[in-house]
Short mmCIF file of C-alpha atoms in Angstrom, two decimals:
data_model
loop_
_atom_site.label_atom_id
_atom_site.label_comp_id
_atom_site.label_asym_id
_atom_site.label_seq_id
_atom_site.Cartn_x
_atom_site.Cartn_y
_atom_site.Cartn_z
CA MET B 13 70.36 0.09 -96.67
CA SER B 14 73.93 0.50 -95.00
CA GLY B 15 76.25 -1.19 -97.58
CA ILE B 16 75.06 1.08 -100.21
CA GLU B 17 78.37 2.12 -101.76
CA GLY B 18 80.22 -0.92 -101.60
CA GLY B 19 80.13 -2.60 -104.90
CA GLY B 20 83.24 -4.16 -104.78
CA GLY B 21 85.71 -2.10 -107.22
CA GLY B 22 82.85 -1.17 -109.37
CA GLY B 23 84.27 2.49 -109.50
CA GLY B 24 81.44 3.49 -107.35
CA ILE B 25 78.85 3.65 -110.36
CA GLU B 26 76.12 1.43 -108.88
CA GLY B 27 76.74 3.36 -105.78
CA GLY B 28 75.22 6.32 -107.78
CA GLY B 29 73.63 9.13 -105.29
CA GLY B 30 74.74 6.85 -102.53
CA GLU B 31 73.04 7.69 -99.42
CA ALA B 32 69.66 7.72 -100.88
CA GLY B 33 68.03 5.72 -97.96
CA GLY B 34 64.22 4.99 -97.83
CA GLY B 35 62.62 8.31 -97.57
CA VAL B 36 63.39 9.06 -101.39
CA PRO B 37 60.01 8.72 -103.38
CA GLY B 38 61.71 6.45 -106.13
CA ALA B 39 61.73 3.81 -103.48
CA ARG B 40 58.09 3.07 -103.29
CA ARG B 41 56.30 0.17 -104.95
CA PHE B 42 55.13 0.91 -108.46
CA TRP B 43 51.37 1.23 -108.72
CA ALA B 44 49.47 -0.17 -111.61
CA VAL B 45 47.32 2.24 -113.89
CA ARG B 46 44.30 -0.60 -113.77
CA ARG B 47 43.45 -0.13 -117.17
CA VAL B 48 41.64 -3.35 -118.00
CA PRO B 49 39.59 -3.47 -114.80
CA ALA B 50 38.80 0.33 -115.43
CA PHE B 51 37.94 -0.06 -119.42
CA LEU B 52 35.70 -3.26 -118.14
CA VAL B 53 33.82 -1.38 -115.71
CA ALA B 54 33.48 1.69 -117.94
CA ALA B 55 32.23 -0.62 -120.98
CA VAL B 56 29.54 -2.14 -118.63
CA VAL B 57 28.15 0.85 -117.04
CA LEU B 58 28.09 2.64 -120.70
CA GLY B 59 26.57 -0.17 -122.20
CA ALA B 60 23.82 -0.35 -119.47
CA ALA B 61 23.22 3.23 -119.19
CA GLY B 62 23.14 3.59 -122.87
CA LEU B 63 20.78 0.91 -123.50
CA LEU B 64 18.36 2.11 -121.02
CA LEU B 65 18.67 5.75 -122.13
CA TYR B 66 17.74 4.87 -125.49
CA ASP B 67 14.69 2.71 -124.40
CA VAL B 68 13.60 5.43 -122.21
CA ALA B 69 13.72 7.99 -124.87
CA ALA B 70 11.97 5.67 -127.32
CA VAL B 71 9.13 5.16 -124.74
CA ARG B 72 9.07 9.04 -124.42
CA ALA B 73 8.87 9.25 -128.17
CA HIS B 74 5.42 6.62 -128.21
CA ARG B 75 7.19 3.67 -129.43
CA PRO B 76 6.90 0.21 -127.42
CA ALA B 77 9.41 -0.60 -124.80
CA MET B 78 11.93 -2.95 -125.78
CA GLU B 79 10.83 -6.50 -124.67
CA TRP B 80 13.97 -7.14 -122.16
CA ARG B 81 12.71 -4.18 -120.13
CA ARG B 82 9.36 -5.52 -119.63
CA ARG B 83 10.88 -8.51 -118.94
CA LEU B 84 13.06 -7.00 -116.41
CA ALA B 85 10.45 -4.94 -114.74
CA HIS B 86 8.33 -8.04 -114.60
CA GLU B 87 11.17 -10.37 -112.94
CA LEU B 88 12.07 -7.28 -110.53
CA ALA B 89 8.40 -7.34 -109.24
CA THR B 90 7.71 -10.93 -108.94
CA ARG B 91 10.66 -12.95 -108.09
CA PRO B 92 10.88 -13.40 -104.36
CA LEU B 93 14.31 -12.46 -102.84
CA GLY B 94 14.51 -16.11 -101.35
CA ASP B 95 14.85 -17.28 -104.93
CA GLY B 96 17.92 -19.06 -106.02
CA TRP B 97 18.67 -16.68 -108.85
CA VAL B 98 18.54 -13.67 -106.77
CA VAL B 99 20.54 -15.27 -104.21
CA GLY B 100 23.12 -16.28 -106.54
CA GLY B 101 22.96 -12.97 -108.35
CA ALA B 102 23.48 -11.28 -105.07
CA VAL B 103 26.71 -13.53 -104.27
CA VAL B 104 28.31 -12.69 -107.46
CA ALA B 105 27.85 -8.80 -107.25
CA VAL B 106 29.43 -9.40 -103.45
CA VAL B 107 32.23 -11.26 -105.01
CA VAL B 108 33.02 -9.12 -107.84
CA GLY B 109 32.42 -6.01 -105.76
CA LEU B 110 35.22 -7.33 -103.31
CA TRP B 111 37.39 -7.97 -105.96
CA LEU B 112 37.05 -4.75 -107.47
CA VAL B 113 37.88 -3.01 -104.18
CA LEU B 114 40.70 -5.04 -103.78
CA LEU B 115 42.05 -4.26 -107.40
CA ALA B 116 41.49 -0.48 -106.39
CA VAL B 117 43.38 -0.66 -103.03
CA THR B 118 46.31 -2.84 -103.99
CA PRO B 119 49.64 -1.53 -105.71
CA GLY B 120 49.38 -4.34 -108.34
CA LEU B 121 53.03 -4.76 -110.56
CA ARG B 122 54.08 -7.58 -108.53
CA SER B 123 56.53 -8.41 -111.01
CA VAL B 124 58.68 -5.23 -110.80
CA LEU B 125 60.95 -4.71 -108.19
CA PRO B 126 61.53 -0.87 -107.13
CA MET B 127 65.41 -0.05 -107.65
CA ARG B 128 67.16 2.38 -105.31
CA PRO B 129 66.84 5.86 -106.92
CA GLY B 130 69.71 7.53 -107.52
CA ARG B 131 68.19 10.93 -107.75
CA ALA B 132 64.57 12.30 -106.36
CA ASP B 133 63.12 12.44 -110.20
CA LEU B 134 63.92 9.35 -111.14
CA ARG B 135 62.04 6.07 -110.41
CA ALA B 136 63.24 2.86 -111.56
CA GLY B 137 61.70 -0.59 -111.45
CA ILE B 138 63.23 -3.88 -112.73
CA ASP B 139 61.32 -7.18 -113.85
CA ARG B 140 61.99 -10.27 -111.73
CA ARG B 141 62.28 -12.23 -114.41
CA ALA B 142 65.17 -9.75 -115.63
CA ALA B 143 66.84 -9.48 -112.02
CA ALA B 144 66.70 -13.76 -112.19
CA LEU B 145 68.13 -13.84 -115.60
CA VAL B 146 71.34 -11.43 -114.24
CA LEU B 147 71.75 -13.43 -111.13
CA ARG B 148 71.66 -16.67 -113.14
CA ASP B 149 74.41 -15.54 -115.30
CA ARG B 150 76.33 -14.56 -112.10
CA ALA B 151 75.87 -17.81 -110.39
CA MET B 152 76.88 -19.86 -113.57
CA GLU B 153 80.21 -18.04 -113.36
CA VAL B 154 81.16 -20.04 -110.00
CA SER B 155 83.30 -22.85 -110.86
CA GLY B 156 81.61 -26.27 -110.09
CA VAL B 157 78.52 -25.15 -111.12
CA GLN B 158 76.90 -27.14 -113.86
CA SER B 159 73.26 -25.51 -114.01
CA VAL B 160 71.32 -23.25 -111.87
CA ARG B 161 68.04 -21.96 -111.46
CA VAL B 162 67.28 -18.60 -109.80
CA LYS B 163 63.97 -17.48 -108.76
CA VAL B 164 63.23 -14.09 -107.63
CA GLY B 165 60.40 -13.22 -105.09
CA ARG B 166 59.50 -10.33 -103.81
CA HIS B 167 61.09 -10.82 -100.62
CA ARG B 168 63.57 -13.82 -101.41
CA VAL B 169 65.77 -14.96 -104.03
CA ASN B 170 65.59 -18.86 -104.27
CA VAL B 171 68.96 -20.36 -106.00
CA ARG B 172 69.06 -23.84 -106.86
CA ALA B 173 72.54 -25.17 -108.43
CA GLN B 174 73.71 -28.43 -109.42
CA SER B 175 77.55 -29.07 -109.06
CA HIS B 176 79.22 -31.78 -110.93
CA PHE B 177 82.54 -31.48 -109.22
CA ARG B 178 84.18 -29.85 -106.04
CA ASP B 179 82.81 -30.09 -102.70
CA LEU B 180 79.11 -29.20 -102.31
CA ASP B 181 79.78 -26.92 -99.06
CA ASP B 182 82.41 -25.08 -100.94
CA VAL B 183 80.37 -24.47 -103.95
CA ARG B 184 77.45 -23.60 -101.70
CA ALA B 185 79.64 -20.96 -99.87
CA ASP B 186 80.97 -19.55 -103.32
CA VAL B 187 77.38 -19.23 -104.71
CA LYS B 188 76.02 -17.61 -101.55
CA GLY B 189 78.61 -15.07 -101.70
CA VAL B 190 78.30 -14.40 -105.37
CA MET B 191 74.34 -14.29 -104.89
CA VAL B 192 74.50 -11.74 -101.95
CA GLU B 193 77.12 -9.67 -104.02
CA GLY B 194 75.06 -10.03 -107.23
CA VAL B 195 71.59 -8.93 -105.39
CA ARG B 196 73.73 -5.78 -104.07
CA LYS B 197 74.75 -5.02 -107.32
CA LEU B 198 71.17 -5.28 -108.83
CA GLY B 199 70.64 -1.70 -107.00
CA LEU B 200 67.22 -2.79 -105.45
CA ALA B 201 65.59 -0.47 -103.18
CA ARG B 202 64.97 -3.54 -100.66
CA GLU B 203 67.34 -6.18 -100.90
CA PRO B 204 65.75 -9.67 -100.90
CA GLY B 205 67.07 -12.23 -98.49
CA VAL B 206 69.07 -15.22 -100.56
CA SER B 207 68.78 -18.99 -99.96
CA VAL B 208 71.16 -21.29 -101.63
CA ARG B 209 70.67 -25.06 -102.40
CA VAL B 210 73.16 -27.17 -104.09
CA GLY B 211 72.87 -30.66 -105.28
CA ARG B 212 74.55 -33.23 -107.46
CA PRO B 213 72.71 -33.87 -110.60
CA ALA B 214 70.87 -37.09 -110.91
CA LYS B 215 72.76 -40.06 -112.12
CA LYS B 216 71.69 -40.90 -115.70
CA MET Y 18 46.17 11.31 -112.61
CA LEU Y 19 44.23 8.34 -114.66
CA LYS Y 20 45.57 6.33 -112.25
CA GLY Y 21 43.86 8.02 -109.27
CA VAL Y 22 40.43 8.19 -111.33
CA ASN Y 23 40.66 4.77 -112.07
CA ARG Y 24 41.26 3.58 -108.72
CA VAL Y 25 38.71 5.91 -107.12
CA LEU Y 26 36.14 4.72 -109.70
CA VAL Y 27 36.52 1.14 -109.84
CA GLY Y 28 36.64 1.18 -106.15
CA ALA Y 29 33.53 2.96 -105.86
CA ALA Y 30 32.02 0.53 -108.52
CA GLY Y 31 32.99 -2.27 -106.08
CA VAL Y 32 31.55 -0.72 -102.79
CA VAL Y 33 28.13 -0.08 -104.70
CA LEU Y 34 28.18 -3.95 -105.76
CA VAL Y 35 29.00 -5.13 -102.60
CA GLY Y 36 26.67 -2.82 -100.92
CA LEU Y 37 23.79 -3.96 -103.17
CA GLY Y 38 24.53 -7.79 -102.88
CA ALA Y 39 24.91 -7.82 -99.16
CA ALA Y 40 21.67 -5.59 -99.07
CA VAL Y 41 19.85 -8.54 -100.95
CA LEU Y 42 21.43 -11.39 -99.09
CA VAL Y 43 20.38 -9.72 -95.81
CA GLY Y 44 16.94 -9.74 -97.12
CA SER Y 45 17.20 -13.35 -98.97
CA LEU Y 46 18.52 -15.08 -95.94
CA ASP Y 47 15.99 -13.46 -93.50
CA LEU Y 48 19.39 -12.32 -91.56
CA GLN Y 49 17.33 -9.27 -89.84
CA ARG Y 50 15.36 -11.68 -88.32
CA ARG Y 51 17.64 -14.43 -87.68
CA TRP Y 52 20.42 -12.33 -86.12
CA GLY Y 53 18.22 -9.85 -84.78
CA LEU Y 54 19.58 -7.00 -86.93
CA THR Y 55 17.84 -3.53 -86.61
CA LEU Y 56 17.51 -2.03 -89.50
CA PRO Y 57 16.59 1.44 -90.57
CA SER Y 58 13.01 1.84 -91.30
CA ALA Y 59 13.46 2.96 -94.87
CA TRP Y 60 15.42 -0.55 -95.63
CA PRO Y 61 13.86 -1.66 -98.73
CA PHE Y 62 13.97 -5.60 -98.21
CA ASP Y 63 11.89 -7.25 -95.93
CA GLY Y 64 12.45 -10.74 -95.85
CA PRO Y 65 12.75 -13.58 -98.31
CA ARG Y 66 9.05 -13.25 -99.73
CA ASP Y 67 10.01 -9.50 -100.72
CA VAL Y 68 10.71 -8.71 -103.89
CA LEU Y 69 13.67 -6.74 -105.71
CA LEU Y 70 11.55 -3.66 -106.97
CA SER Y 71 7.84 -3.96 -106.59
CA ARG Y 72 5.25 -2.44 -109.17
CA ALA Y 73 4.24 0.13 -106.84
CA ALA Y 74 8.06 1.12 -106.22
CA GLN Y 75 8.42 0.97 -110.23
CA THR Y 76 5.53 3.39 -110.78
CA LYS Y 77 5.98 5.53 -107.62
CA TRP Y 78 7.68 8.58 -109.44
CA ARG Y 79 6.21 8.22 -112.72
CA GLY Y 80 3.38 10.38 -112.24
CA GLU Y 81 5.65 13.64 -111.51
CA GLY Y 82 6.21 15.84 -114.34
CA TRP Y 83 9.82 16.14 -113.48
CA TRP Y 84 10.71 12.37 -113.43
CA TRP Y 85 11.20 11.43 -117.00
CA PRO Y 86 13.29 14.49 -117.78
CA ALA Y 87 15.15 13.92 -114.77
CA VAL Y 88 15.61 9.91 -115.62
CA ILE Y 89 17.00 10.94 -119.42
CA ALA Y 90 19.39 13.74 -118.14
CA GLY Y 91 20.91 11.47 -115.29
CA LEU Y 92 21.36 8.64 -117.71
CA GLY Y 93 22.82 11.25 -120.22
CA VAL Y 94 25.33 12.26 -117.70
CA VAL Y 95 26.36 8.69 -116.83
CA VAL Y 96 26.46 7.67 -120.44
CA LEU Y 97 28.79 10.71 -121.26
CA LEU Y 98 31.11 10.30 -118.19
CA ALA Y 99 31.37 6.31 -118.89
CA LEU Y 100 32.52 7.37 -122.59
CA TRP Y 101 35.03 9.78 -121.06
CA TRP Y 102 36.47 7.34 -118.64
CA LEU Y 103 36.47 4.50 -121.57
CA LEU Y 104 38.49 6.42 -123.89
CA ALA Y 105 40.93 7.91 -121.39
CA GLN Y 106 41.80 4.12 -121.02
CA VAL Y 107 42.76 3.77 -125.00
CA ARG Y 108 44.05 6.93 -125.50
CA ARG Y 109 47.92 7.17 -125.13
CA ARG Y 110 48.82 10.98 -124.16
CA ARG Y 111 52.37 11.22 -125.93
CA LEU Y 112 53.88 14.72 -125.61
CA ARG Y 113 53.38 16.24 -129.14
CA GLU Y 114 55.78 18.98 -128.49
CA LEU Y 115 57.55 20.90 -125.55
CA VAL Y 116 58.67 24.24 -125.11
CA VAL Y 117 61.92 25.13 -124.47
CA ASP Y 118 63.01 28.17 -122.78
CA CYS Y 119 66.17 29.77 -124.57
CA GLY Y 120 67.12 32.02 -121.71
CA ASP Y 121 66.92 35.24 -123.43
CA GLY Y 122 63.33 35.65 -123.02
CA GLU Y 123 62.81 33.75 -126.07
CA GLU Y 124 60.87 30.29 -126.38
CA ALA Y 125 61.31 27.28 -129.14
CA VAL Y 126 59.16 24.41 -129.41
CA LEU Y 127 60.82 21.14 -129.66
CA ARG Y 128 58.90 18.23 -131.21
CA GLY Y 129 58.14 15.77 -128.59
CA ARG Y 130 59.09 12.82 -131.06
CA ALA Y 131 62.47 14.24 -132.05
CA LEU Y 132 63.49 14.17 -128.20
CA GLU Y 133 62.24 10.99 -127.77
CA GLU Y 134 64.36 9.50 -130.92
CA ALA Y 135 67.27 11.38 -129.87
CA VAL Y 136 67.25 9.76 -126.15
CA CYS Y 137 66.27 6.55 -127.42
CA ALA Y 138 69.20 6.11 -130.03
CA GLU Y 139 71.57 7.38 -127.10
CA ALA Y 140 70.22 4.71 -124.85
CA GLU Y 141 70.71 2.07 -127.29
CA ALA Y 142 74.27 3.02 -128.18
CA GLN Y 143 75.18 2.36 -124.45
CA GLU Y 144 76.83 -0.60 -123.83
CA GLY Y 145 74.66 -3.64 -122.18
CA VAL Y 146 71.52 -2.23 -123.71
CA GLU Y 147 69.74 -4.18 -126.07
CA ARG Y 148 66.56 -1.87 -126.73
CA ALA Y 149 65.26 1.28 -125.21
CA LEU Y 150 61.76 2.73 -125.45
CA VAL Y 151 61.17 6.08 -124.90
CA ALA Y 152 57.71 7.99 -124.12
CA LEU Y 153 57.48 11.50 -123.35
CA LEU Y 154 54.41 12.32 -121.15
CA GLY Y 155 52.95 15.16 -118.89
CA ARG Y 156 52.78 18.92 -120.03
CA ARG Y 157 54.44 21.03 -122.64
CA THR Y 158 56.23 22.99 -119.84
CA ALA Y 159 56.37 20.05 -117.36
CA PRO Y 160 57.53 16.87 -119.50
CA GLU Y 161 57.70 13.65 -118.19
CA ALA Y 162 59.62 10.43 -119.47
CA ARG Y 163 58.95 6.63 -119.22
CA VAL Y 164 61.70 4.45 -120.45
CA GLY Y 165 61.77 0.97 -120.94
CA LEU Y 166 65.12 -0.25 -120.87
CA THR Y 167 65.71 -4.23 -122.23
CA LEU Y 168 69.21 -5.10 -121.23
CA ALA Y 169 71.66 -7.32 -123.11
CA PRO Y 170 72.79 -10.54 -121.74
CA HIS Y 171 75.67 -10.19 -118.83
CA ALA Y 172 74.77 -6.22 -118.09
CA SER Y 173 74.62 -5.09 -114.84
CA PRO Y 174 71.06 -3.44 -114.32
CA ALA Y 175 72.38 -0.75 -111.77
CA VAL Y 176 75.42 0.21 -114.02
CA ALA Y 177 73.05 0.52 -117.03
CA LEU Y 178 70.73 2.69 -114.80
CA SER Y 179 72.93 5.13 -113.82
CA ARG Y 180 74.99 5.40 -116.97
CA LEU Y 181 71.57 6.40 -118.49
CA ASP Y 182 70.77 8.82 -115.95
CA GLY Y 183 74.24 10.14 -116.38
CA GLU Y 184 74.33 10.38 -120.03
CA ALA Y 185 71.00 10.02 -122.19
CA LEU Y 186 68.63 11.58 -119.56
CA GLU Y 187 71.02 14.22 -118.59
CA HIS Y 188 71.22 15.30 -122.19
CA ALA Y 189 67.49 15.63 -122.26
CA ARG Y 190 67.07 17.46 -119.09
CA VAL Y 191 69.58 19.60 -120.54
CA SER Y 192 68.37 20.10 -124.61
CA ALA Y 193 64.80 20.39 -123.07
CA GLY Y 194 65.83 23.15 -120.71
CA VAL Y 195 63.86 21.70 -117.90
CA GLY Y 196 65.53 21.43 -114.32
CA ARG Y 197 63.20 18.82 -113.51
CA LEU Y 198 62.59 15.85 -115.97
CA PRO Y 199 60.65 13.21 -113.82
CA VAL Y 200 61.58 9.73 -115.19
CA GLU Y 201 59.98 6.51 -114.91
CA VAL Y 202 62.48 3.46 -115.94
CA ARG Y 203 61.63 -0.22 -116.20
CA VAL Y 204 64.38 -2.40 -116.54
CA ARG Y 205 63.92 -5.91 -118.52
CA ALA Y 206 66.22 -8.17 -119.65
CA VAL Y 207 66.43 -10.32 -123.27
CA ARG Y 208 65.86 -13.94 -122.49
CA HIS Y 209 68.97 -15.99 -123.17
CA ARG Y 210 70.42 -19.44 -122.92
CA ALA Y 211 72.78 -19.87 -119.47
CA GLU Y 212 76.51 -20.49 -120.62
CA ARG Y 213 79.67 -21.48 -119.09
CA VAL Y 214 82.13 -18.52 -119.03
CA GLY Y 215 84.75 -20.26 -117.30
#
């Protein structure tokens, strides 16, 4: 977090509010709303409770209970716990439950990298794919680079370039320099490390 | 707000499922005898021969006068809460209008859609921005904004962001008359082919 207002002659634009540091709320990760799991859980609860409510009310109104309810009561009362279906159901319940707990406590949105906040009430994040595109375009500008693949992970940027002329070590050094600079100019709250590999294209 | 509700309820559902499943498994695999667990005396399952819910347990409360009304009331509450929760997932709470303090004791009402469109147009006019999506959320007196920014090829994300903050968002803050407009920005990029510049 030291070289924030560097930017190499960019007019200090990307420095923005400069000394933001890590304590500003904008640097936190983005937390998903978990709309889909919530929708599914709500739908299941609504369906089950609604159906049961309907049937209980129907029985209270002196109409016969639905077949599934008699069947369910019968199965609950006769099937022993050691039965395969019961064990299987319990295992499924534990697995699904653990999955839901995991969804509830993890942030999600792993594809979004938080950007350095310019001000306290502005939170920004960039898609990892977008960051990769930006870095790829910059790497293509290095002379000697014929093609390049950039993968932006959450902690590391992997660059694989193919060079058709110039010395490989020179190209590697140039690409590395451009990538480090490029990562800094992305304005990320937490800058990932950069690893670069350069090779010759395969002979046709 | 919805984020917190969703996470608490989804987590609670998970804990309930894990608890029930684990309790049944303890009985199914006879763990209380095999591992010598000491379980409370009210523990419902006693070994693999036991059943999930015996006839006696099913009819235990049936004779009481309050049982069925209580069951119906409880289920009704659960149904209503689940319905509200379900609808909250699909409802988008766009801000329809916001209140602008004119400074002279008067208040004006600004259409949310108008401000969204103004910010969006200004952001899209910005160099390096291909598309912008702007949504106002929050309350009439305390609006919040979500911005989706799609960058054109060869644009710099940090420059685009700080320019958005300094121009479009700043104008929105001024015209809405709010000192604080919390904004969340998601930056994306249009997919394009790699091309050699030099």
